[in-house]
């Protein structure tokens, strides 16, 4: 069965610093992978997704993630944090061998310090 | 509609009462999900619909929880004899059903059991 782990339930970075949010997955086959963001008091929206094309995926708001099969990872990065990036970030996996079930990780809360 | 619509947006109910939460997915989306998000927690998968059938109900926490979908569109999540631990945000999401496609979330129904 597929699963997702996110290292660090809470991450704090200074404004302008690198953002790195970690995601590791477990799946019997190379899955589809997603990052969703939830801003305060808002619904979830897609940041980016990996669907077996390029391993480096670029998303909205300057975020990108790299699929590394050997490490079963899909870490999210942004070179320079902005105050508006403060939010909850969820990594998710969809197992292509079954129907379109999407399993979410526990989430990482990102704080940006001025 | 333009997005996933959920109602009510907020519901306060007394312990032991039944509640119904409604989800109206994006028009044409064949796949529909229900998730639960408790305070400070990640997204807990509840149930998945493909059309009107539910091939995966594995996430429903107890037999007090049930869901149905009619006409391949609107879905209702029913919680019977509510308990305080049922307090959470219940999120509905839909997708076209093709594996790897983005799932779109509603704003959620915030349930408080007192």
CSV table of C-alpha atoms in Angstrom, one decimal:
chain,number,residue,atom,x,y,z
A,1,UNK,CA,0.0,0.0,0.0
A,2,UNK,CA,1.2,3.5,-0.7
A,3,UNK,CA,2.1,5.9,2.0
A,4,UNK,CA,3.6,9.3,2.4
A,5,UNK,CA,5.9,10.7,5.1
A,6,UNK,CA,6.8,14.3,5.6
A,7,UNK,CA,9.8,15.0,7.8
A,8,UNK,CA,9.2,17.9,10.1
A,9,UNK,CA,5.7,18.9,11.1
A,10,UNK,CA,6.8,22.5,11.3
A,11,UNK,CA,9.5,24.4,9.5
A,12,UNK,CA,10.6,28.0,10.0
A,13,UNK,CA,12.8,29.9,7.6
A,14,UNK,CA,13.8,33.5,7.3
A,15,UNK,CA,12.4,35.7,4.6
A,16,UNK,CA,14.7,35.3,1.6
A,17,UNK,CA,16.1,32.0,2.7
A,18,UNK,CA,15.9,28.6,1.0
A,19,UNK,CA,12.7,26.6,1.6
A,20,UNK,CA,13.1,22.8,1.7
A,21,UNK,CA,10.1,20.6,2.6
A,22,UNK,CA,10.8,16.9,2.6
A,23,UNK,CA,8.5,14.2,1.3
A,24,UNK,CA,9.2,10.5,1.0
A,25,UNK,CA,6.8,8.0,-0.4
A,26,UNK,CA,6.2,4.3,-0.4
A,27,UNK,CA,4.7,2.7,-3.4
A,28,UNK,CA,5.0,-0.6,-5.3
A,29,UNK,CA,5.4,1.2,-8.6
A,30,UNK,CA,6.5,4.7,-9.6
A,31,UNK,CA,3.6,6.8,-8.6
A,32,UNK,CA,2.1,10.1,-9.4
A,33,UNK,CA,3.2,12.7,-6.8
A,34,UNK,CA,1.7,16.0,-5.8
A,35,UNK,CA,2.3,18.9,-3.5
A,36,UNK,CA,-0.7,20.8,-2.3
A,37,UNK,CA,-0.8,24.1,-0.3
A,38,UNK,CA,-3.3,25.3,2.2
A,39,UNK,CA,-3.2,29.0,3.1
A,40,UNK,CA,-4.7,30.0,6.3
A,41,UNK,CA,-8.5,29.7,6.3
A,42,UNK,CA,-8.5,28.6,2.6
A,43,UNK,CA,-9.0,25.3,0.8
A,44,UNK,CA,-6.2,23.2,-0.7
A,45,UNK,CA,-4.8,24.0,-4.1
A,46,UNK,CA,-2.3,22.2,-6.3
A,47,UNK,CA,1.3,23.5,-6.3
A,48,UNK,CA,2.7,21.0,-8.7
A,49,UNK,CA,2.6,17.4,-9.7
A,50,UNK,CA,4.9,14.7,-11.1
A,51,UNK,CA,3.3,12.3,-13.6
A,52,UNK,CA,6.4,10.5,-15.1
A,53,UNK,CA,7.5,13.2,-17.5
A,54,UNK,CA,10.4,15.4,-16.4
A,55,UNK,CA,11.8,14.5,-12.9
A,56,UNK,CA,12.2,18.2,-12.0
A,57,UNK,CA,8.8,19.8,-11.8
A,58,UNK,CA,8.1,23.5,-11.6
A,59,UNK,CA,5.0,24.8,-9.9
A,60,UNK,CA,3.3,28.0,-9.0
A,61,UNK,CA,4.8,30.8,-6.9
A,62,UNK,CA,8.4,29.8,-7.7
A,63,UNK,CA,8.2,26.3,-6.1
A,64,UNK,CA,9.7,23.2,-7.7
A,65,UNK,CA,10.2,19.6,-6.7
A,66,UNK,CA,12.4,16.8,-7.9
A,67,UNK,CA,11.4,13.2,-8.2
A,68,UNK,CA,14.2,10.9,-7.1
A,69,UNK,CA,13.3,7.2,-7.6
A,70,UNK,CA,16.4,5.9,-5.9
A,71,UNK,CA,15.6,7.9,-2.8
A,72,UNK,CA,11.8,7.5,-3.1
A,73,UNK,CA,11.6,11.3,-2.5
A,74,UNK,CA,9.8,14.3,-3.8
A,75,UNK,CA,11.2,17.2,-1.8
A,76,UNK,CA,9.7,20.7,-2.4
A,77,UNK,CA,12.0,23.7,-2.7
A,78,UNK,CA,11.9,27.4,-3.3
A,79,UNK,CA,15.1,29.5,-3.5
A,80,UNK,CA,13.9,32.5,-1.6
A,81,UNK,CA,11.1,32.5,0.9
A,82,UNK,CA,8.4,35.2,0.9
A,83,UNK,CA,6.1,36.1,3.8
A,84,UNK,CA,3.2,35.0,1.7
A,85,UNK,CA,4.6,31.4,1.5
A,86,UNK,CA,3.5,30.8,5.1
A,87,UNK,CA,1.0,27.9,4.9
A,88,UNK,CA,0.5,24.2,5.4
A,89,UNK,CA,2.0,22.0,2.7
A,90,UNK,CA,0.9,18.5,1.9
A,91,UNK,CA,2.6,15.9,-0.2
A,92,UNK,CA,0.4,13.3,-1.8
A,93,UNK,CA,0.8,10.1,-3.8
A,94,UNK,CA,-1.4,8.3,-6.3
A,95,UNK,CA,-0.8,4.7,-7.1
A,96,UNK,CA,-1.2,4.1,-10.8
A,97,UNK,CA,-1.8,0.4,-10.3
A,98,UNK,CA,-5.2,1.0,-8.7
A,99,UNK,CA,-7.8,3.5,-9.2
A,100,UNK,CA,-7.1,7.2,-8.6
A,101,UNK,CA,-6.8,7.0,-4.8
A,102,UNK,CA,-4.8,9.9,-3.5
A,103,UNK,CA,-3.1,9.5,-0.1
A,104,UNK,CA,-1.8,12.6,1.7
A,105,UNK,CA,1.0,13.0,4.1
A,106,UNK,CA,0.6,14.6,7.5
A,107,UNK,CA,1.6,18.0,6.3
A,108,UNK,CA,4.3,20.5,7.1
A,109,UNK,CA,3.5,23.9,8.5
A,110,UNK,CA,5.8,26.6,7.0
A,111,UNK,CA,6.5,29.8,9.0
A,112,UNK,CA,8.4,32.7,7.4
A,113,UNK,CA,10.3,35.0,9.8
A,114,UNK,CA,10.7,38.6,8.7
B,1,UNK,CA,-20.4,24.6,-11.3
B,2,UNK,CA,-17.0,26.3,-11.5
B,3,UNK,CA,-15.6,24.6,-8.4
B,4,UNK,CA,-16.4,22.0,-5.8
B,5,UNK,CA,-19.2,23.2,-3.6
B,6,UNK,CA,-19.8,22.0,-0.1
B,7,UNK,CA,-22.5,22.8,2.4
B,8,UNK,CA,-22.9,23.7,5.1
B,9,UNK,CA,-19.7,25.6,5.5
B,10,UNK,CA,-20.1,25.4,9.3
B,11,UNK,CA,-22.2,23.1,11.4
B,12,UNK,CA,-22.5,23.0,15.2
B,13,UNK,CA,-24.5,20.0,16.4
B,14,UNK,CA,-25.2,18.3,19.7
B,15,UNK,CA,-23.6,15.0,20.6
B,16,UNK,CA,-25.8,12.2,19.5
B,17,UNK,CA,-27.5,14.0,16.6
B,18,UNK,CA,-27.1,13.0,13.0
B,19,UNK,CA,-25.6,15.3,10.4
B,20,UNK,CA,-25.5,15.4,6.6
B,21,UNK,CA,-22.8,17.1,4.7
B,22,UNK,CA,-23.2,17.8,1.0
B,23,UNK,CA,-20.7,17.9,-1.9
B,24,UNK,CA,-21.4,19.2,-5.4
B,25,UNK,CA,-18.4,18.3,-7.5
B,26,UNK,CA,-17.1,20.0,-10.6
B,27,UNK,CA,-19.4,19.2,-13.5
B,28,UNK,CA,-18.2,16.2,-15.5
B,29,UNK,CA,-15.9,14.9,-12.8
B,30,UNK,CA,-16.5,11.2,-12.4
B,31,UNK,CA,-14.3,10.7,-9.3
B,32,UNK,CA,-15.2,12.1,-5.9
B,33,UNK,CA,-13.4,11.9,-2.6
B,34,UNK,CA,-14.2,12.7,1.0
B,35,UNK,CA,-11.3,13.5,3.4
B,36,UNK,CA,-11.3,14.5,7.1
B,37,UNK,CA,-8.9,17.1,8.5
B,38,UNK,CA,-8.8,17.4,12.3
B,39,UNK,CA,-7.2,20.4,14.0
B,40,UNK,CA,-3.5,20.2,13.5
B,41,UNK,CA,-3.7,16.9,11.6
B,42,UNK,CA,-3.3,15.9,8.0
B,43,UNK,CA,-5.9,14.7,5.6
B,44,UNK,CA,-7.5,11.4,6.5
B,45,UNK,CA,-9.0,9.6,3.5
B,46,UNK,CA,-12.6,8.5,4.1
B,47,UNK,CA,-14.1,7.2,0.9
B,48,UNK,CA,-13.8,7.3,-2.9
B,49,UNK,CA,-16.5,7.3,-5.5
B,50,UNK,CA,-16.2,6.5,-9.2
B,51,UNK,CA,-19.5,7.4,-10.6
B,52,UNK,CA,-22.2,6.3,-8.1
B,53,UNK,CA,-20.2,3.3,-6.8
B,54,UNK,CA,-17.7,3.4,-3.9
B,55,UNK,CA,-14.9,0.9,-4.6
B,56,UNK,CA,-13.0,2.1,-1.5
B,57,UNK,CA,-14.7,2.8,1.7
B,58,UNK,CA,-11.8,1.7,3.8
B,59,UNK,CA,-11.3,5.1,5.4
B,60,UNK,CA,-14.7,5.4,7.0
B,61,UNK,CA,-13.9,5.4,10.8
B,62,UNK,CA,-17.0,3.5,12.0
B,63,UNK,CA,-20.4,2.3,10.9
B,64,UNK,CA,-21.8,5.6,12.1
B,65,UNK,CA,-20.3,7.1,8.9
B,66,UNK,CA,-21.9,6.5,5.5
B,67,UNK,CA,-21.8,8.2,2.1
B,68,UNK,CA,-23.7,8.0,-1.1
B,69,UNK,CA,-23.6,9.6,-4.5
B,70,UNK,CA,-26.5,9.9,-6.9
B,71,UNK,CA,-26.6,10.7,-10.6
B,72,UNK,CA,-22.8,10.6,-10.7
B,73,UNK,CA,-22.8,14.0,-9.2
B,74,UNK,CA,-23.8,15.2,-5.7
B,75,UNK,CA,-22.6,13.2,-2.7
B,76,UNK,CA,-23.8,13.2,0.9
B,77,UNK,CA,-21.7,12.2,3.8
B,78,UNK,CA,-23.8,11.2,6.8
B,79,UNK,CA,-22.6,10.9,10.4
B,80,UNK,CA,-25.0,9.2,12.8
B,81,UNK,CA,-25.0,9.7,16.5
B,82,UNK,CA,-22.2,12.2,16.4
B,83,UNK,CA,-19.5,12.1,18.9
B,84,UNK,CA,-17.1,14.9,20.0
B,85,UNK,CA,-14.2,13.2,18.2
B,86,UNK,CA,-16.1,13.7,14.9
B,87,UNK,CA,-15.4,17.4,15.1
B,88,UNK,CA,-13.2,18.2,12.1
B,89,UNK,CA,-13.2,19.8,8.7
B,90,UNK,CA,-14.7,17.5,6.1
B,91,UNK,CA,-13.3,18.0,2.7
B,92,UNK,CA,-14.7,16.9,-0.6
B,93,UNK,CA,-12.7,16.7,-3.8
B,94,UNK,CA,-13.3,15.7,-7.4
B,95,UNK,CA,-11.3,14.8,-10.4
B,96,UNK,CA,-12.0,13.6,-13.9
B,97,UNK,CA,-11.0,10.1,-12.9
B,98,UNK,CA,-7.9,9.7,-15.1
B,99,UNK,CA,-5.1,8.6,-12.9
B,100,UNK,CA,-2.7,11.4,-12.2
B,101,UNK,CA,-5.1,14.2,-12.8
B,102,UNK,CA,-5.3,17.0,-10.4
B,103,UNK,CA,-8.0,16.7,-7.7
B,104,UNK,CA,-9.9,19.9,-6.8
B,105,UNK,CA,-11.0,20.5,-3.3
B,106,UNK,CA,-14.0,22.3,-1.9
B,107,UNK,CA,-13.7,24.8,1.0
B,108,UNK,CA,-14.8,22.2,3.4
B,109,UNK,CA,-17.6,21.7,6.0
B,110,UNK,CA,-16.4,22.6,9.5
B,111,UNK,CA,-18.2,20.3,12.0
B,112,UNK,CA,-18.3,21.0,15.7
B,113,UNK,CA,-19.9,18.5,18.0
B,114,UNK,CA,-20.8,19.9,21.4
